[in-house]
PDB file of N, CA and C in Angstrom:
ATOM      1  N   MET N 191     -16.168 -29.957 -12.951  1.00 57.00           N
ATOM      2  CA  MET N 191     -16.597 -28.430 -13.599  1.00 57.00           C
ATOM      3  C   MET N 191     -16.537 -27.699 -12.876  1.00 57.00           C
ATOM      4  N   HIS N 192     -18.377 -27.896 -11.655  1.00 81.00           N
ATOM      5  CA  HIS N 192     -18.840 -27.332 -11.363  1.00 81.00           C
ATOM      6  C   HIS N 192     -17.987 -26.516 -10.203  1.00 81.00           C
ATOM      7  N   ARG N 193     -17.326 -27.088  -9.542  1.00 81.00           N
ATOM      8  CA  ARG N 193     -16.266 -27.294  -8.363  1.00 81.00           C
ATOM      9  C   ARG N 193     -15.641 -25.697  -9.167  1.00 81.00           C
ATOM     10  N   CYS N 194     -14.925 -25.971 -10.387  1.00 79.00           N
ATOM     11  CA  CYS N 194     -13.839 -24.967 -10.945  1.00 79.00           C
ATOM     12  C   CYS N 194     -15.115 -23.434 -11.085  1.00 79.00           C
ATOM     13  N   THR N 195     -16.125 -24.205 -11.353  1.00 85.00           N
ATOM     14  CA  THR N 195     -17.186 -22.830 -11.581  1.00 85.00           C
ATOM     15  C   THR N 195     -17.163 -21.941 -10.309  1.00 85.00           C
ATOM     16  N   ALA N 196     -17.489 -22.763  -9.267  1.00 76.00           N
ATOM     17  CA  ALA N 196     -17.683 -22.133  -8.109  1.00 76.00           C
ATOM     18  C   ALA N 196     -16.538 -21.156  -7.395  1.00 76.00           C
ATOM     19  N   LEU N 197     -14.857 -22.132  -7.273  1.00 76.00           N
ATOM     20  CA  LEU N 197     -14.505 -21.340  -7.074  1.00 76.00           C
ATOM     21  C   LEU N 197     -13.723 -19.405  -7.611  1.00 76.00           C
ATOM     22  N   LEU N 198     -14.352 -20.052  -8.794  1.00 77.00           N
ATOM     23  CA  LEU N 198     -13.927 -18.899  -9.958  1.00 77.00           C
ATOM     24  C   LEU N 198     -15.006 -17.844  -9.240  1.00 77.00           C
ATOM     25  N   LEU N 199     -16.264 -18.153  -8.951  1.00 78.00           N
ATOM     26  CA  LEU N 199     -17.411 -17.309  -9.201  1.00 78.00           C
ATOM     27  C   LEU N 199     -16.760 -16.441  -7.535  1.00 78.00           C
ATOM     28  N   LEU N 200     -16.476 -17.279  -6.295  1.00 76.00           N
ATOM     29  CA  LEU N 200     -16.135 -17.357  -5.191  1.00 76.00           C
ATOM     30  C   LEU N 200     -14.568 -15.938  -4.925  1.00 76.00           C
ATOM     31  N   LEU N 201     -13.773 -16.123  -6.803  1.00 71.00           N
ATOM     32  CA  LEU N 201     -12.564 -15.404  -6.441  1.00 71.00           C
ATOM     33  C   LEU N 201     -13.008 -14.337  -6.998  1.00 71.00           C
ATOM     34  N   VAL N 202     -13.806 -14.448  -7.854  1.00 72.00           N
ATOM     35  CA  VAL N 202     -14.826 -12.419  -8.162  1.00 72.00           C
ATOM     36  C   VAL N 202     -15.301 -11.868  -7.440  1.00 72.00           C
ATOM     37  N   VAL N 203     -15.776 -12.786  -7.054  1.00 69.00           N
ATOM     38  CA  VAL N 203     -16.451 -12.022  -5.463  1.00 69.00           C
ATOM     39  C   VAL N 203     -15.842 -10.914  -4.871  1.00 69.00           C
ATOM     40  N   SER N 204     -15.085 -12.432  -4.275  1.00 66.00           N
ATOM     41  CA  SER N 204     -13.755 -11.529  -3.187  1.00 66.00           C
ATOM     42  C   SER N 204     -13.035 -10.646  -3.815  1.00 66.00           C
ATOM     43  N   LEU N 205     -12.816 -10.352  -4.981  1.00 59.00           N
ATOM     44  CA  LEU N 205     -11.737  -9.369  -5.194  1.00 59.00           C
ATOM     45  C   LEU N 205     -12.547  -8.154  -5.315  1.00 59.00           C
ATOM     46  N   TYR N 206     -14.287  -8.724  -5.865  1.00 63.00           N
ATOM     47  CA  TYR N 206     -14.726  -7.238  -6.120  1.00 63.00           C
ATOM     48  C   TYR N 206     -15.253  -6.562  -4.428  1.00 63.00           C
ATOM     49  N   VAL N 207     -15.400  -7.244  -3.738  1.00 56.00           N
ATOM     50  CA  VAL N 207     -15.283  -6.875  -2.363  1.00 56.00           C
ATOM     51  C   VAL N 207     -14.212  -6.208  -1.799  1.00 56.00           C
ATOM     52  N   LEU N 208     -13.224  -6.325  -2.132  1.00 50.00           N
ATOM     53  CA  LEU N 208     -11.750  -6.359  -1.626  1.00 50.00           C
ATOM     54  C   LEU N 208     -11.759  -4.775  -1.822  1.00 50.00           C
ATOM     55  N   GLY N 209     -12.033  -4.768  -3.166  1.00 53.00           N
ATOM     56  CA  GLY N 209     -12.043  -3.178  -4.356  1.00 53.00           C
ATOM     57  C   GLY N 209     -12.811  -2.176  -4.344  1.00 53.00           C
ATOM     58  N   ALA N 210     -13.990  -2.883  -3.114  1.00 50.00           N
ATOM     59  CA  ALA N 210     -15.122  -2.001  -2.537  1.00 50.00           C
ATOM     60  C   ALA N 210     -14.537  -1.115  -1.298  1.00 50.00           C
ATOM     61  N   GLU N 211     -13.766  -2.219  -0.526  1.00 49.00           N
ATOM     62  CA  GLU N 211     -13.563  -1.367   0.781  1.00 49.00           C
ATOM     63  C   GLU N 211     -12.689  -0.458   0.213  1.00 49.00           C
ATOM     64  N   ALA N 212     -11.642  -0.031  -0.648  1.00 51.00           N
ATOM     65  CA  ALA N 212     -10.924   0.956  -0.954  1.00 51.00           C
ATOM     66  C   ALA N 212     -12.052   2.133  -0.828  1.00 51.00           C
ATOM     67  N   TYR N 213     -13.163   2.555  -1.105  1.00 53.00           N
ATOM     68  CA  TYR N 213     -13.568   3.541  -1.621  1.00 53.00           C
ATOM     69  C   TYR N 213     -14.889   3.884  -0.357  1.00 53.00           C
ATOM     70  N   LYS N 214     -14.296   3.012   0.943  1.00 62.00           N
ATOM     71  CA  LYS N 214     -15.167   3.294   1.987  1.00 62.00           C
ATOM     72  C   LYS N 214     -14.787   5.101   2.424  1.00 62.00           C
ATOM     73  N   CYS N 215     -15.323   5.212   3.354  1.00 70.00           N
ATOM     74  CA  CYS N 215     -15.895   6.772   3.801  1.00 70.00           C
ATOM     75  C   CYS N 215     -14.275   6.920   3.840  1.00 70.00           C
ATOM     76  N   ARG N 216     -13.132   8.200   3.406  1.00 68.00           N
ATOM     77  CA  ARG N 216     -11.960   8.564   3.425  1.00 68.00           C
ATOM     78  C   ARG N 216     -11.816   9.480   4.454  1.00 68.00           C
ATOM     79  N   CYS N 217     -12.796  10.668   4.637  1.00 75.00           N
ATOM     80  CA  CYS N 217     -12.960  12.279   4.842  1.00 75.00           C
ATOM     81  C   CYS N 217     -13.306  11.836   6.445  1.00 75.00           C
ATOM     82  N   THR N 218     -11.659  12.360   7.004  1.00 68.00           N
ATOM     83  CA  THR N 218     -12.107  12.693   8.466  1.00 68.00           C
ATOM     84  C   THR N 218     -12.379  14.055   9.167  1.00 68.00           C
ATOM     85  N   ARG N 219     -12.363  14.249  10.449  1.00 67.00           N
ATOM     86  CA  ARG N 219     -12.555  15.281  10.991  1.00 67.00           C
ATOM     87  C   ARG N 219     -11.419  15.987  11.016  1.00 67.00           C
ATOM     88  N   LYS N 220     -10.199  14.823  11.024  1.00 69.00           N
ATOM     89  CA  LYS N 220      -9.331  15.723  11.351  1.00 69.00           C
ATOM     90  C   LYS N 220      -8.260  15.613  10.375  1.00 69.00           C
ATOM     91  N   GLY N 221      -7.643  17.292  10.205  1.00 68.00           N
ATOM     92  CA  GLY N 221      -6.932  16.935   8.988  1.00 68.00           C
ATOM     93  C   GLY N 221      -6.484  18.714   8.980  1.00 68.00           C
ATOM     94  N   PRO N 222      -5.189  19.512   7.788  1.00 70.00           N
ATOM     95  CA  PRO N 222      -4.272  20.439   8.320  1.00 70.00           C
ATOM     96  C   PRO N 222      -5.252  21.388   8.074  1.00 70.00           C
ATOM     97  N   LYS N 223      -5.119  22.303   8.557  1.00 78.00           N
ATOM     98  CA  LYS N 223      -5.595  24.131   8.337  1.00 78.00           C
ATOM     99  C   LYS N 223      -5.312  24.386   6.588  1.00 78.00           C
ATOM    100  N   ILE N 224      -6.865  24.551   6.214  1.00 80.00           N
ATOM    101  CA  ILE N 224      -6.400  24.475   4.840  1.00 80.00           C
ATOM    102  C   ILE N 224      -7.050  26.528   4.765  1.00 80.00           C
ATOM    103  N   ARG N 225      -5.782  27.067   3.664  1.00 82.00           N
ATOM    104  CA  ARG N 225      -6.207  29.008   3.547  1.00 82.00           C
ATOM    105  C   ARG N 225      -7.401  27.877   1.675  1.00 82.00           C
ATOM    106  N   TYR N 226      -8.021  29.316   1.426  1.00 82.00           N
ATOM    107  CA  TYR N 226      -8.491  28.918   0.432  1.00 82.00           C
ATOM    108  C   TYR N 226      -7.685  29.498  -0.754  1.00 82.00           C
ATOM    109  N   LYS N 227      -6.786  30.330  -0.557  1.00 85.00           N
ATOM    110  CA  LYS N 227      -6.046  30.393  -1.747  1.00 85.00           C
ATOM    111  C   LYS N 227      -5.223  29.303  -2.021  1.00 85.00           C
ATOM    112  N   ASP N 228      -5.056  28.235  -0.981  1.00 85.00           N
ATOM    113  CA  ASP N 228      -4.197  27.374  -1.422  1.00 85.00           C
ATOM    114  C   ASP N 228      -4.557  25.774  -1.732  1.00 85.00           C
ATOM    115  N   VAL N 229      -5.925  26.223  -2.340  1.00 88.00           N
ATOM    116  CA  VAL N 229      -6.315  25.106  -2.914  1.00 88.00           C
ATOM    117  C   VAL N 229      -6.864  24.964  -4.399  1.00 88.00           C
ATOM    118  N   GLN N 230      -6.193  24.150  -5.202  1.00 89.00           N
ATOM    119  CA  GLN N 230      -6.060  24.048  -6.326  1.00 89.00           C
ATOM    120  C   GLN N 230      -6.970  23.344  -7.413  1.00 89.00           C
ATOM    121  N   LYS N 231      -7.522  22.639  -6.483  1.00 91.00           N
ATOM    122  CA  LYS N 231      -8.713  21.799  -7.494  1.00 91.00           C
ATOM    123  C   LYS N 231     -10.194  21.458  -6.242  1.00 91.00           C
ATOM    124  N   LEU N 232     -10.972  21.857  -6.397  1.00 92.00           N
ATOM    125  CA  LEU N 232     -11.692  21.089  -5.622  1.00 92.00           C
ATOM    126  C   LEU N 232     -12.690  20.001  -6.573  1.00 92.00           C
ATOM    127  N   GLU N 233     -13.086  18.992  -5.909  1.00 92.00           N
ATOM    128  CA  GLU N 233     -13.684  17.925  -6.647  1.00 92.00           C
ATOM    129  C   GLU N 233     -14.981  17.160  -5.686  1.00 92.00           C
ATOM    130  N   ILE N 234     -16.515  17.157  -5.139  1.00 91.00           N
ATOM    131  CA  ILE N 234     -17.022  16.125  -5.120  1.00 91.00           C
ATOM    132  C   ILE N 234     -17.444  15.304  -5.555  1.00 91.00           C
ATOM    133  N   LYS N 235     -17.566  13.873  -4.814  1.00 86.00           N
ATOM    134  CA  LYS N 235     -17.984  13.077  -5.679  1.00 86.00           C
ATOM    135  C   LYS N 235     -19.530  12.825  -4.609  1.00 86.00           C
ATOM    136  N   PRO N 236     -20.135  12.253  -5.237  1.00 85.00           N
ATOM    137  CA  PRO N 236     -21.326  12.063  -4.112  1.00 85.00           C
ATOM    138  C   PRO N 236     -21.421  10.384  -3.201  1.00 85.00           C
ATOM    139  N   LYS N 237     -22.495  10.409  -2.959  1.00 81.00           N
ATOM    140  CA  LYS N 237     -22.370   9.434  -2.471  1.00 81.00           C
ATOM    141  C   LYS N 237     -22.579   7.785  -2.656  1.00 81.00           C
ATOM    142  N   HIS N 238     -22.114   7.140  -2.711  1.00 74.00           N
ATOM    143  CA  HIS N 238     -22.446   5.291  -2.642  1.00 74.00           C
ATOM    144  C   HIS N 238     -22.082   4.397  -1.898  1.00 74.00           C
ATOM    145  N   PRO N 239     -22.615   2.986  -2.233  1.00 74.00           N
ATOM    146  CA  PRO N 239     -22.670   2.271  -1.313  1.00 74.00           C
ATOM    147  C   PRO N 239     -22.536   1.715  -0.253  1.00 74.00           C
ATOM    148  N   TYR N 240     -21.141   2.265  -0.116  1.00 72.00           N
ATOM    149  CA  TYR N 240     -19.842   2.032   1.098  1.00 72.00           C
ATOM    150  C   TYR N 240     -19.926   3.322   2.057  1.00 72.00           C
ATOM    151  N   CYS N 241     -20.573   4.837   1.258  1.00 75.00           N
ATOM    152  CA  CYS N 241     -20.379   5.544   2.164  1.00 75.00           C
ATOM    153  C   CYS N 241     -21.681   6.377   2.256  1.00 75.00           C
ATOM    154  N   GLN N 242     -22.356   6.907   3.485  1.00 79.00           N
ATOM    155  CA  GLN N 242     -23.513   7.392   3.020  1.00 79.00           C
ATOM    156  C   GLN N 242     -23.340   8.782   2.691  1.00 79.00           C
ATOM    157  N   GLU N 243     -22.435   9.537   2.653  1.00 83.00           N
ATOM    158  CA  GLU N 243     -21.511  10.982   2.536  1.00 83.00           C
ATOM    159  C   GLU N 243     -20.762  11.167   1.645  1.00 83.00           C
ATOM    160  N   LYS N 244     -21.909  12.123   0.302  1.00 86.00           N
ATOM    161  CA  LYS N 244     -20.714  12.900  -0.232  1.00 86.00           C
ATOM    162  C   LYS N 244     -18.960  12.999   0.498  1.00 86.00           C
ATOM    163  N   MET N 245     -17.892  12.913  -0.701  1.00 85.00           N
ATOM    164  CA  MET N 245     -16.731  13.178   0.008  1.00 85.00           C
ATOM    165  C   MET N 245     -16.181  14.075  -0.648  1.00 85.00           C
ATOM    166  N   ILE N 246     -16.286  15.006  -0.484  1.00 88.00           N
ATOM    167  CA  ILE N 246     -15.089  16.497  -1.001  1.00 88.00           C
ATOM    168  C   ILE N 246     -13.036  16.548  -0.722  1.00 88.00           C
ATOM    169  N   PHE N 247     -12.883  16.361  -2.220  1.00 89.00           N
ATOM    170  CA  PHE N 247     -11.576  16.438  -1.952  1.00 89.00           C
ATOM    171  C   PHE N 247     -10.724  17.673  -2.463  1.00 89.00           C
ATOM    172  N   VAL N 248      -9.521  17.962  -2.331  1.00 89.00           N
ATOM    173  CA  VAL N 248      -9.318  18.906  -2.604  1.00 89.00           C
ATOM    174  C   VAL N 248      -7.874  19.023  -2.834  1.00 89.00           C
ATOM    175  N   THR N 249      -7.479  19.774  -3.954  1.00 89.00           N
ATOM    176  CA  THR N 249      -6.042  19.524  -4.170  1.00 89.00           C
ATOM    177  C   THR N 249      -5.605  20.589  -4.109  1.00 89.00           C
ATOM    178  N   MET N 250      -4.518  20.455  -3.294  1.00 87.00           N
ATOM    179  CA  MET N 250      -3.305  22.141  -2.965  1.00 87.00           C
ATOM    180  C   MET N 250      -2.504  22.403  -4.250  1.00 87.00           C
ATOM    181  N   GLU N 251      -2.136  23.685  -4.135  1.00 84.00           N
ATOM    182  CA  GLU N 251      -1.456  24.408  -4.759  1.00 84.00           C
ATOM    183  C   GLU N 251       0.571  24.059  -4.534  1.00 84.00           C
ATOM    184  N   ASN N 252       1.028  23.719  -5.138  1.00 76.00           N
ATOM    185  CA  ASN N 252       2.647  23.878  -4.817  1.00 76.00           C
ATOM    186  C   ASN N 252       2.970  24.179  -3.956  1.00 76.00           C
ATOM    187  N   VAL N 253       3.028  24.505  -2.755  1.00 70.00           N
ATOM    188  CA  VAL N 253       3.328  25.669  -1.694  1.00 70.00           C
ATOM    189  C   VAL N 253       4.373  24.661  -1.013  1.00 70.00           C
ATOM    190  N   ALA N 254       4.819  25.414  -0.269  1.00 68.00           N
ATOM    191  CA  ALA N 254       5.743  24.483   0.921  1.00 68.00           C
ATOM    192  C   ALA N 254       5.294  23.585   1.528  1.00 68.00           C
ATOM    193  N   ARG N 255       3.915  24.712   2.228  1.00 70.00           N
ATOM    194  CA  ARG N 255       3.107  23.492   3.269  1.00 70.00           C
ATOM    195  C   ARG N 255       2.356  22.206   2.573  1.00 70.00           C
ATOM    196  N   PHE N 256       2.343  22.031   1.869  1.00 70.00           N
ATOM    197  CA  PHE N 256       1.444  20.838   1.260  1.00 70.00           C
ATOM    198  C   PHE N 256       2.094  20.751  -0.240  1.00 70.00           C
ATOM    199  N   LYS N 257       2.377  21.142  -1.047  1.00 76.00           N
ATOM    200  CA  LYS N 257       3.374  20.108  -2.162  1.00 76.00           C
ATOM    201  C   LYS N 257       1.680  19.664  -2.960  1.00 76.00           C
ATOM    202  N   GLY N 258       1.325  19.913  -3.573  1.00 78.00           N
ATOM    203  CA  GLY N 258       0.310  19.012  -4.289  1.00 78.00           C
ATOM    204  C   GLY N 258      -0.208  18.197  -3.871  1.00 78.00           C
ATOM    205  N   GLN N 259      -0.430  18.007  -2.189  1.00 84.00           N
ATOM    206  CA  GLN N 259      -1.421  16.301  -2.088  1.00 84.00           C
ATOM    207  C   GLN N 259      -2.791  17.248  -1.945  1.00 84.00           C
ATOM    208  N   GLU N 260      -3.078  16.571  -1.608  1.00 86.00           N
ATOM    209  CA  GLU N 260      -4.654  15.834  -2.324  1.00 86.00           C
ATOM    210  C   GLU N 260      -5.266  15.501  -1.216  1.00 86.00           C
ATOM    211  N   TYR N 261      -6.438  16.129  -0.085  1.00 85.00           N
ATOM    212  CA  TYR N 261      -7.283  16.153   0.358  1.00 85.00           C
ATOM    213  C   TYR N 261      -8.348  15.811   0.978  1.00 85.00           C
ATOM    214  N   CYS N 262      -9.100  14.935   1.493  1.00 87.00           N
ATOM    215  CA  CYS N 262     -10.482  14.342   1.477  1.00 87.00           C
ATOM    216  C   CYS N 262     -11.280  15.242   3.206  1.00 87.00           C
ATOM    217  N   LEU N 263     -11.822  16.548   2.603  1.00 88.00           N
ATOM    218  CA  LEU N 263     -12.148  17.011   3.620  1.00 88.00           C
ATOM    219  C   LEU N 263     -13.867  16.364   4.307  1.00 88.00           C
ATOM    220  N   HIS N 264     -14.652  16.524   5.534  1.00 86.00           N
ATOM    221  CA  HIS N 264     -15.764  15.719   6.100  1.00 86.00           C
ATOM    222  C   HIS N 264     -16.003  16.776   5.851  1.00 86.00           C
ATOM    223  N   PRO N 265     -17.752  16.203   4.909  1.00 87.00           N
ATOM    224  CA  PRO N 265     -18.945  17.260   4.681  1.00 87.00           C
ATOM    225  C   PRO N 265     -19.530  18.160   5.518  1.00 87.00           C
ATOM    226  N   LYS N 266     -19.240  17.378   6.667  1.00 87.00           N
ATOM    227  CA  LYS N 266     -20.722  18.517   7.995  1.00 87.00           C
ATOM    228  C   LYS N 266     -19.313  19.066   8.401  1.00 87.00           C
ATOM    229  N   LEU N 267     -18.212  19.409   8.266  1.00 88.00           N
ATOM    230  CA  LEU N 267     -17.837  20.271   8.830  1.00 88.00           C
ATOM    231  C   LEU N 267     -18.028  21.616   8.754  1.00 88.00           C
ATOM    232  N   GLN N 268     -18.425  22.865   9.123  1.00 89.00           N
ATOM    233  CA  GLN N 268     -18.539  23.838   8.553  1.00 89.00           C
ATOM    234  C   GLN N 268     -17.688  24.711   7.861  1.00 89.00           C
ATOM    235  N   SER N 269     -16.017  24.475   8.299  1.00 87.00           N
ATOM    236  CA  SER N 269     -15.205  25.237   7.186  1.00 87.00           C
ATOM    237  C   SER N 269     -14.877  23.934   6.094  1.00 87.00           C
ATOM    238  N   THR N 270     -15.687  23.170   5.713  1.00 88.00           N
ATOM    239  CA  THR N 270     -15.920  22.359   4.388  1.00 88.00           C
ATOM    240  C   THR N 270     -16.825  22.924   3.973  1.00 88.00           C
ATOM    241  N   LYS N 271     -17.670  23.283   4.223  1.00 89.00           N
ATOM    242  CA  LYS N 271     -18.891  23.634   3.683  1.00 89.00           C
ATOM    243  C   LYS N 271     -18.907  25.567   3.391  1.00 89.00           C
ATOM    244  N   ASN N 272     -18.060  25.907   4.066  1.00 89.00           N
ATOM    245  CA  ASN N 272     -17.472  27.460   3.753  1.00 89.00           C
ATOM    246  C   ASN N 272     -16.497  27.811   2.513  1.00 89.00           C
ATOM    247  N   LEU N 273     -15.964  26.722   2.535  1.00 88.00           N
ATOM    248  CA  LEU N 273     -14.815  26.501   1.119  1.00 88.00           C
ATOM    249  C   LEU N 273     -15.632  26.032   0.130  1.00 88.00           C
ATOM    250  N   VAL N 274     -16.611  24.641   0.403  1.00 90.00           N
ATOM    251  CA  VAL N 274     -17.278  24.820  -0.453  1.00 90.00           C
ATOM    252  C   VAL N 274     -18.057  26.009  -1.633  1.00 90.00           C
ATOM    253  N   LYS N 275     -18.772  26.586  -0.540  1.00 90.00           N
ATOM    254  CA  LYS N 275     -19.018  27.909  -0.940  1.00 90.00           C
ATOM    255  C   LYS N 275     -18.488  29.074  -1.812  1.00 90.00           C
ATOM    256  N   TRP N 276     -17.663  29.124  -1.294  1.00 84.00           N
ATOM    257  CA  TRP N 276     -16.524  30.469  -1.747  1.00 84.00           C
ATOM    258  C   TRP N 276     -15.721  29.841  -2.789  1.00 84.00           C
ATOM    259  N   PHE N 277     -15.571  28.592  -3.601  1.00 81.00           N
ATOM    260  CA  PHE N 277     -14.735  28.055  -3.896  1.00 81.00           C
ATOM    261  C   PHE N 277     -15.481  27.824  -5.381  1.00 81.00           C
TER     262      PHE N 277
END
């Protein structure tokens, strides 16, 4: 019985760690040039244990270049800081 409990606990911990990997910092310094008027929505997510920087997501308008895509912007870039102030 203890072996079954230990295996179940190991499985739960493994799934938790694998799920947490998906939330690592996803914001890169590279990305498309974004015009402020093409931004439909701006979302700022706070820091969390797997990423020591806040994450800034923008959802783009349905224009030919972007078609409603979502991008994660690096919070330390000056262009991102300007966008947050403007928005």
